[in-house]
XYZ file of C-alpha atoms in Angstrom:
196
model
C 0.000 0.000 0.000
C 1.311 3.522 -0.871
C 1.223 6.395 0.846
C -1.369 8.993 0.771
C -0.285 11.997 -1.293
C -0.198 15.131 0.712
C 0.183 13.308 3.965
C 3.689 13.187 5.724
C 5.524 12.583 9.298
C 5.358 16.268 9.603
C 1.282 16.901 8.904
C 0.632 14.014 11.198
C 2.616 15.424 14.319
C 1.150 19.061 13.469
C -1.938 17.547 13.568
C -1.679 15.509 16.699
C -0.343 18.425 18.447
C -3.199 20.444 17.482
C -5.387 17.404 19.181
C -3.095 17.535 22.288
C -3.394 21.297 22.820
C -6.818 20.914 22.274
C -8.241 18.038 24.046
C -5.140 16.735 25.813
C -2.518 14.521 25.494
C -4.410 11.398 26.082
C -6.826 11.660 23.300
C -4.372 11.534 20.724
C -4.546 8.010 19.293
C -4.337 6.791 15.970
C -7.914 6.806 15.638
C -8.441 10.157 16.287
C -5.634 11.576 14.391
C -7.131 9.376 11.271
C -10.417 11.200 11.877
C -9.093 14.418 11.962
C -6.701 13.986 8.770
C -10.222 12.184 7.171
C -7.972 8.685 6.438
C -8.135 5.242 7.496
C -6.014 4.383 10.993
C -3.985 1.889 8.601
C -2.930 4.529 6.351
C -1.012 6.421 8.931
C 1.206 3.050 9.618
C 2.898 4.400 6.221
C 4.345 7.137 7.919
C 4.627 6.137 11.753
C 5.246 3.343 13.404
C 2.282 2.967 15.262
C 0.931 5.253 18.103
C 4.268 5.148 20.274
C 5.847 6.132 17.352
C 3.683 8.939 16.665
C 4.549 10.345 20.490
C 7.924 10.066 20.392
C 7.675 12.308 16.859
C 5.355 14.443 18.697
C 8.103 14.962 21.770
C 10.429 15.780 19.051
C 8.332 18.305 17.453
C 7.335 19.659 21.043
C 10.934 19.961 22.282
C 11.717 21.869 18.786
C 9.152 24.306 19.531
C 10.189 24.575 22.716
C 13.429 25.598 22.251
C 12.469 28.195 19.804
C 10.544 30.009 22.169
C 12.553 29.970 24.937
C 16.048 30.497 22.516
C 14.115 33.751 20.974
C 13.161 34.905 23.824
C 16.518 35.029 25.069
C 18.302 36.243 21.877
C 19.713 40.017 22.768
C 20.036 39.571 26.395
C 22.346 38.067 29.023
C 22.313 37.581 32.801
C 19.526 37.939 34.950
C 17.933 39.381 31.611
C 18.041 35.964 29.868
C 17.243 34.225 32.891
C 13.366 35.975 33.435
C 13.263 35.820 29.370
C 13.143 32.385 29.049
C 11.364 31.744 31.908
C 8.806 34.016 31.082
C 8.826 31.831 27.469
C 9.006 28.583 29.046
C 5.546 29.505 30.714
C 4.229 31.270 28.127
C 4.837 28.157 25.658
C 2.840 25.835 28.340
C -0.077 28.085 28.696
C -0.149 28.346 24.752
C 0.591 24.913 23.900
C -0.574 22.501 26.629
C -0.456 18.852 25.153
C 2.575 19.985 23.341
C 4.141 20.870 26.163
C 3.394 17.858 28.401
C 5.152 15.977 25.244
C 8.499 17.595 26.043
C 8.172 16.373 30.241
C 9.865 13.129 29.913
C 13.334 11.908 29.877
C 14.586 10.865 26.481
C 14.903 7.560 25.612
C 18.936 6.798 25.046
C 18.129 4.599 22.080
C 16.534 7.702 20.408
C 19.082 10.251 18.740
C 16.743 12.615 17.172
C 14.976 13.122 20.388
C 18.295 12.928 22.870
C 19.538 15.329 20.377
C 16.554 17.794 20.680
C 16.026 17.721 24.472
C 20.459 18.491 24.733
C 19.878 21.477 22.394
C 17.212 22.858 25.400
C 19.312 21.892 28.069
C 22.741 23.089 25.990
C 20.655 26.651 25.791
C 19.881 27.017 29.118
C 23.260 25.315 30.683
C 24.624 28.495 28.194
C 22.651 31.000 30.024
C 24.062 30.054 33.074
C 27.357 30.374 32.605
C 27.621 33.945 33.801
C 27.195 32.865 37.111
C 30.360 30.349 37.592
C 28.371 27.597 39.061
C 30.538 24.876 36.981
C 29.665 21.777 35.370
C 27.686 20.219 38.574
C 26.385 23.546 39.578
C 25.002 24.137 36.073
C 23.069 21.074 35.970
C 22.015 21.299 39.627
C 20.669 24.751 38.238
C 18.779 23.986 35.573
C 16.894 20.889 37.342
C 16.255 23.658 39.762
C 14.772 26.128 37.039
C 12.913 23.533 35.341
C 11.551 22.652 38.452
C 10.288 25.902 39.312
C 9.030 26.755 35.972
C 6.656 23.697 35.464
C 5.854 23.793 39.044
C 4.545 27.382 38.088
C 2.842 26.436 34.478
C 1.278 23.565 36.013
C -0.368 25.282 39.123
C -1.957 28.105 36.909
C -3.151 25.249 34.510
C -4.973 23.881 36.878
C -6.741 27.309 38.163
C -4.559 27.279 41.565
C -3.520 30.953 41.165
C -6.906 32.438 42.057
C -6.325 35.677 44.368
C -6.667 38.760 42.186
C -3.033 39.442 41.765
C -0.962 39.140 38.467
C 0.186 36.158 37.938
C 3.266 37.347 35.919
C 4.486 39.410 38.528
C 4.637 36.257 40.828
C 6.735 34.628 38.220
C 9.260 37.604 37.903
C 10.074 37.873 41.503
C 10.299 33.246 41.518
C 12.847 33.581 38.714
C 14.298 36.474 40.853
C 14.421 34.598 43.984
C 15.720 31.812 41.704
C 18.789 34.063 40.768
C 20.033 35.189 43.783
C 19.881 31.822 45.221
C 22.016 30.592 43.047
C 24.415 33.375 43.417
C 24.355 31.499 47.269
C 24.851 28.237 46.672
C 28.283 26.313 47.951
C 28.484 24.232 45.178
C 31.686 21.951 44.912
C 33.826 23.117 41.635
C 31.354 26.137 41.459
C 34.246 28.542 40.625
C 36.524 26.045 38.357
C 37.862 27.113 35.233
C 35.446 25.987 32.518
């Protein structure tokens, strides 16, 4: 059986992302995304293989969009600059793309170069936004499990409707990332002042 002509890898993962933001991540099954295109389940076996297939290109695609928004957002500034920048992206990109996003939450799987290489190029980013604060190799990544941390913690509460007090919720977010920043500026970190 041939392919269907006009349908690809990449207008399948657009499409289940568009299910994901819309109705979550767990409704996106091959059925569904068949529907949606207006094709036959089997037909998408000619371009994926099968529905964990079809994540994995969706983590992919999520972790590429990902790092666009928060690598744009940073582009121009350094320091504490970059820092609330992405941040401020990293949110922004969860609030905007919600399935997507949850796509991007797991650990890659070693076996998988195309997505261990696109979840390094986020981590390589933000790893390179850190390095104005000599926190060294350890420190860095310490850091960044730390940001991470705090940023979905943040996305995920005010997904959820938990920030309901009549205050703006951005401003919260500035002064976490602040808080963020000077305590890393505290931290006794073994080999945080080595020569990189």
């Amino acid at each position: 059986m041939s392919p269907r002509a006009g349908l690809d890898v990449d207008i399948l993962v657009r499409a289940a992302a568009e299910i994901a933001d819309e109705e979550g991540i767990e409704e996106v099954t091959l059925a569904r995304l068949a529907a949606r295109l207006g094709v036959r389940s089997p037909s998408l076996y000619n371009h994926i293989h099968g529905l964990q297939g079809l994540r994995t290109q969706l983590a992919i695609y999520g972790l590429g969009e990902l790092y666009t928004a928060v690598a744009s957002a940073a582009e121009g500034v350094s320091g504490d600059d970059a820092i609330q920048a992405m941040g401020r992206a990293y949110v922004e990109f969860a609030r905007s793309r919600p399935g997507l996003y949850k796509t991007t939450l797991s650990s890659p799987d070693p076996n998988n170069a195309e997505l261990v290489t696109a979840s390094e190029r986020i981590l390589s980013l933000i790893i390179n936004l850190l390095q104005g604060y000599n926190l060294g190799k350890e420190g860095e990544i310490h850091a960044v499990r730390g940001l991470r941390s705090i940023l979905h913690g943040f996305a995920s509460i005010e997904q959820e409707g938990g920030f309901g007090m009549p205050l703006d919720s951005s401003v919260s977010l500035s002064r976490l990332i602040t808080a963020f920043i000077t305590g890393i500026g505290q931290m006794d970190i073994p080999g945080k002042h080595e020569a990189r």
